Amino acid sequence: MTVRGKAPAKLNLTLSVSPGEGGYHEIDSLVCSIDIADSVVVSSRRDDKVNIIMHGLGSESIEYEDNNAVKAALLFQKTFGTRGVDITVYKNIPMGAGLGGSSADAASVLKCMQKLYKSGTDEEVKGLADTLGSDTGYMTYGGFARITGRGEKVERLDIPKKRALDIVLLLPKTGVNTRDAYRLSDLYNDSKNPNRTPEAIQALADGDTAALGGSMYNDLLRAAEYLNPEVAKARKELESFAPLGVNMTGSGSAVFAVFENDMFCEWAKSRYRGRYSCVRTRTIPGKPAEQEE
């Protein structure tokens, strides 16, 4: 039997970072799913092997041991005593950009295996996902949410589909090392910045997209721009279109702008003449359905 799943990318509309216990960082972030997604196909096996085939965007070079989709499958298998699986991932989410592609793939594999083997509750699957990455648990649900702690605390937000955000995304060719970004942010003492996540959530709930744009921020932005000047260049290029707000997602290097509506979004994309890949996207609701074959 085969189960297919969609693995949507995410954006951090806000990201507050503060020092946590044992050298870890605590975050407070307003996140959302967007309509850029990997396709994941998971098929049952009669033995215990876990195989994977990656397609697209250079994902073929990811080592088996480093692949989060493989880690997810092995963890599910160990936890619930299931047989193995054959996994195929068709990559559409740019890698190393802060869009959460590897976490999305891992979350989708867990959800597909849950359906394939009829094992585990949603809470149990989310718990497994939390061990694989700070945003992987959130990605078992997707949509708009507030994530706190180390990313394991997820407060889902019920935002009407008609309030989808219109977004232009710029993708520098080089990424940002996540550990270096957090380390440098600590040196900058960016944890002293005010946490504007509650303000952004209220603007989103009120349907005030202009206020939401003005509330967007990322405590890792300054560090990322130092580590990769392309981030700063991309941000300035987007700001030249006077959007409602510009931000970086995760630790970068993708930078995005929120526009008032689809028309302005299309206008900005059509007139962009910069050096980076430019993508138009929109936010989507959570819990994309798996399709069983």
Short mmCIF file of C-alpha atoms in Angstrom, two decimals:
data_model
loop_
_atom_site.label_atom_id
_atom_site.label_comp_id
_atom_site.label_asym_id
_atom_site.label_seq_id
_atom_site.Cartn_x
_atom_site.Cartn_y
_atom_site.Cartn_z
CA MET A 1 0.00 0.00 0.00
CA THR A 2 1.12 3.55 -0.71
CA VAL A 3 0.32 6.86 0.97
CA ARG A 4 1.12 10.22 -0.60
CA GLY A 5 1.59 13.41 1.38
CA LYS A 6 2.31 17.07 0.84
CA ALA A 7 5.08 18.69 2.87
CA PRO A 8 4.54 22.49 2.80
CA ALA A 9 7.31 24.97 3.56
CA LYS A 10 6.97 27.41 6.44
CA LEU A 11 7.76 31.06 7.08
CA ASN A 12 8.59 32.67 10.41
CA LEU A 13 6.59 35.89 10.39
CA THR A 14 8.21 36.69 13.74
CA LEU A 15 11.09 35.03 15.58
CA SER A 16 12.10 36.00 19.09
CA VAL A 17 15.17 34.17 20.44
CA SER A 18 16.34 34.09 24.04
CA PRO A 19 18.94 32.01 25.92
CA GLY A 20 17.55 28.83 27.47
CA GLU A 21 18.85 26.23 29.88
CA GLY A 22 21.94 24.19 29.04
CA GLY A 23 22.97 26.39 26.14
CA TYR A 24 19.73 25.85 24.24
CA HIS A 25 17.62 28.72 22.97
CA GLU A 26 13.98 29.47 23.68
CA ILE A 27 11.93 30.86 20.81
CA ASP A 28 8.60 32.60 20.37
CA SER A 29 7.50 32.63 16.75
CA LEU A 30 4.45 33.23 14.61
CA VAL A 31 4.73 30.71 11.78
CA CYS A 32 2.66 29.85 8.73
CA SER A 33 2.58 27.30 5.93
CA ILE A 34 2.98 28.42 2.32
CA ASP A 35 2.03 26.82 -0.98
CA ILE A 36 5.56 25.70 -1.84
CA ALA A 37 5.67 22.01 -0.95
CA ASP A 38 7.61 18.81 -1.38
CA SER A 39 5.73 15.70 -2.48
CA VAL A 40 6.30 12.59 -0.35
CA VAL A 41 5.40 9.02 -1.32
CA VAL A 42 5.63 6.26 1.29
CA SER A 43 5.04 2.58 0.47
CA SER A 44 4.95 -0.35 2.88
CA ARG A 45 7.50 -3.17 2.70
CA ARG A 46 7.38 -6.78 3.87
CA ASP A 47 10.78 -6.48 5.56
CA ASP A 48 12.37 -3.94 7.94
CA LYS A 49 14.37 -1.95 5.40
CA VAL A 50 13.95 1.81 4.99
CA ASN A 51 14.85 2.99 1.49
CA ILE A 52 14.72 6.52 0.12
CA ILE A 53 14.99 8.17 -3.29
CA MET A 54 15.34 11.95 -3.51
CA HIS A 55 14.52 13.98 -6.65
CA GLY A 56 15.30 17.60 -7.39
CA LEU A 57 17.23 20.69 -6.23
CA GLY A 58 20.39 18.72 -5.55
CA SER A 59 18.70 16.64 -2.84
CA GLU A 60 20.18 13.51 -4.39
CA SER A 61 23.45 14.38 -2.65
CA ILE A 62 21.98 14.18 0.87
CA GLU A 63 23.60 11.29 2.72
CA TYR A 64 21.27 8.53 3.89
CA GLU A 65 22.36 8.95 7.53
CA ASP A 66 21.74 12.72 7.41
CA ASN A 67 18.32 12.58 5.78
CA ASN A 68 15.57 13.71 8.17
CA ALA A 69 12.95 11.70 6.26
CA VAL A 70 14.97 8.55 6.92
CA LYS A 71 15.43 9.46 10.57
CA ALA A 72 11.68 9.94 10.88
CA ALA A 73 10.91 6.56 9.32
CA LEU A 74 13.42 4.71 11.49
CA LEU A 75 12.09 6.42 14.62
CA PHE A 76 8.49 5.54 13.76
CA GLN A 77 9.49 1.95 13.02
CA LYS A 78 11.37 1.62 16.33
CA THR A 79 8.58 3.21 18.36
CA PHE A 80 5.63 1.27 16.94
CA GLY A 81 7.33 -1.91 15.72
CA THR A 82 6.20 -1.54 12.12
CA ARG A 83 7.78 -2.96 9.00
CA GLY A 84 9.98 -0.91 6.70
CA VAL A 85 9.07 1.57 3.97
CA ASP A 86 10.16 2.83 0.58
CA ILE A 87 10.20 6.64 0.51
CA THR A 88 10.34 8.94 -2.49
CA VAL A 89 10.65 12.71 -2.01
CA TYR A 90 10.19 15.20 -4.85
CA LYS A 91 11.88 18.41 -3.71
CA ASN A 92 10.31 21.77 -4.46
CA ILE A 93 11.31 23.56 -1.24
CA PRO A 94 14.70 25.26 -1.66
CA MET A 95 17.26 23.79 0.71
CA GLY A 96 19.27 25.78 3.27
CA ALA A 97 16.93 28.77 3.07
CA GLY A 98 15.12 28.63 6.42
CA LEU A 99 11.94 27.30 4.81
CA GLY A 100 11.94 24.07 6.84
CA GLY A 101 12.13 21.61 3.96
CA SER A 102 13.86 18.77 5.81
CA SER A 103 11.51 19.18 8.78
CA ALA A 104 8.51 19.19 6.46
CA ASP A 105 9.67 15.96 4.82
CA ALA A 106 10.19 14.29 8.21
CA ALA A 107 6.74 15.38 9.43
CA SER A 108 5.10 14.13 6.23
CA VAL A 109 6.83 10.74 6.48
CA LEU A 110 5.60 10.35 10.07
CA LYS A 111 2.03 11.23 9.09
CA CYS A 112 2.13 8.91 6.08
CA MET A 113 3.45 6.02 8.19
CA GLN A 114 0.79 6.71 10.80
CA LYS A 115 -1.85 6.21 8.15
CA LEU A 116 -0.02 3.40 6.37
CA TYR A 117 0.39 1.23 9.46
CA LYS A 118 -2.54 2.62 11.48
CA SER A 119 -0.21 3.20 14.43
CA GLY A 120 0.11 6.12 16.84
CA THR A 121 -2.12 9.04 17.78
CA ASP A 122 -1.60 12.54 16.46
CA GLU A 123 -0.09 13.52 19.82
CA GLU A 124 2.33 10.59 19.75
CA VAL A 125 3.39 11.40 16.20
CA LYS A 126 3.88 15.05 17.13
CA GLY A 127 6.02 13.93 20.08
CA LEU A 128 8.25 11.92 17.77
CA ALA A 129 8.52 14.88 15.42
CA ASP A 130 9.65 17.14 18.28
CA THR A 131 12.76 15.00 18.72
CA LEU A 132 13.76 15.53 15.09
CA GLY A 133 13.88 19.33 14.98
CA SER A 134 12.56 22.50 16.56
CA ASP A 135 9.81 23.03 13.97
CA THR A 136 9.09 19.43 12.95
CA GLY A 137 6.32 18.96 15.52
CA TYR A 138 4.55 22.07 14.27
CA MET A 139 4.79 20.75 10.72
CA THR A 140 2.71 17.69 11.55
CA TYR A 141 -0.17 20.23 11.70
CA GLY A 142 0.96 23.25 9.65
CA GLY A 143 -1.13 26.37 9.08
CA PHE A 144 -0.81 29.44 11.28
CA ALA A 145 0.57 28.79 14.76
CA ARG A 146 2.56 30.24 17.61
CA ILE A 147 5.49 28.04 18.59
CA THR A 148 7.37 28.55 21.85
CA GLY A 149 9.89 26.82 24.09
CA ARG A 150 12.35 24.98 21.87
CA GLY A 151 9.64 24.80 19.23
CA GLU A 152 7.77 21.91 20.83
CA LYS A 153 4.94 24.04 22.25
CA VAL A 154 2.46 24.66 19.44
CA GLU A 155 -0.60 26.89 19.72
CA ARG A 156 -2.59 26.53 16.53
CA LEU A 157 -4.34 29.67 15.29
CA ASP A 158 -7.68 29.52 13.51
CA ILE A 159 -7.22 32.04 10.71
CA PRO A 160 -9.88 32.13 7.95
CA LYS A 161 -8.67 31.05 4.52
CA LYS A 162 -9.83 34.38 3.07
CA ARG A 163 -7.10 36.08 5.12
CA ALA A 164 -4.30 34.35 3.25
CA LEU A 165 -1.17 36.47 2.95
CA ASP A 166 0.29 37.40 -0.45
CA ILE A 167 4.05 37.02 -0.41
CA VAL A 168 7.11 37.49 -2.63
CA LEU A 169 10.13 35.40 -1.69
CA LEU A 170 13.76 36.04 -2.66
CA LEU A 171 16.25 33.17 -2.50
CA PRO A 172 19.97 33.92 -2.26
CA LYS A 173 22.08 31.10 -3.67
CA THR A 174 24.12 30.65 -0.48
CA GLY A 175 22.72 29.78 2.92
CA VAL A 176 23.44 30.71 6.54
CA ASN A 177 24.87 28.32 9.12
CA THR A 178 22.17 28.03 11.78
CA ARG A 179 24.52 27.45 14.72
CA ASP A 180 26.68 30.40 13.74
CA ALA A 181 23.60 32.62 13.42
CA TYR A 182 22.40 31.74 16.94
CA ARG A 183 25.92 32.13 18.37
CA LEU A 184 26.45 35.52 16.76
CA SER A 185 22.97 36.66 17.78
CA ASP A 186 23.94 35.92 21.39
CA LEU A 187 27.02 38.13 20.99
CA TYR A 188 24.85 40.89 19.56
CA ASN A 189 22.57 40.40 22.59
CA ASP A 190 19.54 40.39 20.32
CA SER A 191 17.55 38.61 23.05
CA LYS A 192 17.10 42.09 24.55
CA ASN A 193 14.91 43.07 21.59
CA PRO A 194 11.21 43.40 22.45
CA ASN A 195 9.12 40.32 21.65
CA ARG A 196 6.54 41.45 19.10
CA THR A 197 5.00 38.03 18.46
CA PRO A 198 1.85 38.77 20.54
CA GLU A 199 1.41 42.04 18.65
CA ALA A 200 1.72 40.25 15.31
CA ILE A 201 -0.77 37.55 16.35
CA GLN A 202 -3.30 40.20 17.34
CA ALA A 203 -2.88 41.97 14.00
CA LEU A 204 -3.37 38.66 12.18
CA ALA A 205 -6.50 37.89 14.23
CA ASP A 206 -7.88 41.36 13.45
CA GLY A 207 -7.22 40.93 9.73
CA ASP A 208 -4.95 44.00 9.84
CA THR A 209 -2.31 43.00 7.32
CA ALA A 210 -0.59 46.39 7.45
CA ALA A 211 -0.13 46.10 11.22
CA LEU A 212 1.07 42.53 10.79
CA GLY A 213 3.67 43.66 8.27
CA GLY A 214 4.88 46.31 10.67
CA SER A 215 5.18 43.74 13.46
CA MET A 216 7.34 41.25 11.56
CA TYR A 217 10.90 40.81 12.82
CA ASN A 218 13.59 38.18 13.33
CA ASP A 219 16.19 38.23 16.10
CA LEU A 220 18.59 36.30 13.85
CA LEU A 221 18.45 38.79 10.98
CA ARG A 222 21.40 40.94 12.01
CA ALA A 223 23.61 37.90 12.55
CA ALA A 224 22.52 36.34 9.25
CA GLU A 225 23.24 39.53 7.33
CA TYR A 226 26.74 39.63 8.82
CA LEU A 227 27.38 35.97 7.98
CA ASN A 228 25.88 36.27 4.49
CA PRO A 229 25.72 39.80 3.00
CA GLU A 230 23.41 38.44 0.29
CA VAL A 231 20.62 38.39 2.91
CA ALA A 232 20.94 42.15 3.43
CA LYS A 233 21.00 42.77 -0.33
CA ALA A 234 17.87 40.68 -0.84
CA ARG A 235 16.09 42.46 2.01
CA LYS A 236 16.89 45.89 0.56
CA GLU A 237 15.72 44.83 -2.89
CA LEU A 238 12.34 43.76 -1.48
CA GLU A 239 12.04 46.95 0.59
CA SER A 240 12.38 48.97 -2.63
CA PHE A 241 8.88 47.77 -3.61
CA ALA A 242 7.37 49.34 -0.44
CA PRO A 243 5.58 46.20 0.81
CA LEU A 244 3.67 46.05 4.09
CA GLY A 245 6.63 44.30 5.69
CA VAL A 246 9.88 42.44 4.97
CA ASN A 247 11.45 39.68 7.04
CA MET A 248 13.84 36.72 6.93
CA THR A 249 12.56 33.23 7.71
CA GLY A 250 14.35 31.01 10.22
CA SER A 251 18.10 31.58 10.19
CA GLY A 252 17.95 32.47 6.50
CA SER A 253 18.85 32.94 3.85
CA ALA A 254 15.37 33.35 2.29
CA VAL A 255 13.83 36.80 2.65
CA PHE A 256 10.18 37.60 2.02
CA ALA A 257 7.80 40.52 1.70
CA VAL A 258 4.09 40.66 2.54
CA PHE A 259 1.95 42.73 0.17
CA GLU A 260 -1.51 44.17 0.49
CA ASN A 261 -3.03 41.82 -2.09
CA ASP A 262 -2.32 39.51 -4.99
CA MET A 263 -2.22 42.37 -7.50
CA PHE A 264 0.62 44.19 -5.73
CA CYS A 265 2.40 40.86 -5.27
CA GLU A 266 2.27 40.16 -9.00
CA TRP A 267 3.35 43.74 -9.76
CA ALA A 268 6.46 43.38 -7.59
CA LYS A 269 7.40 40.02 -9.05
CA SER A 270 6.96 41.20 -12.63
CA ARG A 271 9.23 44.19 -12.06
CA TYR A 272 11.93 42.47 -10.08
CA ARG A 273 15.24 42.61 -11.97
CA GLY A 274 17.61 41.52 -9.22
CA ARG A 275 20.04 38.65 -9.01
CA TYR A 276 18.02 36.27 -6.84
CA SER A 277 15.39 33.69 -7.61
CA CYS A 278 12.02 35.36 -7.07
CA VAL A 279 8.93 33.35 -6.12
CA ARG A 280 5.34 34.39 -5.54
CA THR A 281 3.54 32.41 -2.84
CA ARG A 282 0.57 32.45 -0.44
CA THR A 283 -0.16 31.09 2.99
CA ILE A 284 -2.29 27.94 3.25
CA PRO A 285 -4.35 26.24 5.98
CA GLY A 286 -2.90 23.42 8.07
CA LYS A 287 -3.18 19.62 7.98
CA PRO A 288 -2.84 18.80 4.28
CA ALA A 289 -4.54 15.48 3.63
CA GLU A 290 -2.65 12.31 2.78
CA GLN A 291 -3.97 10.40 -0.19
CA GLU A 292 -4.05 6.64 0.12
CA GLU A 293 -3.62 4.34 -2.87
#
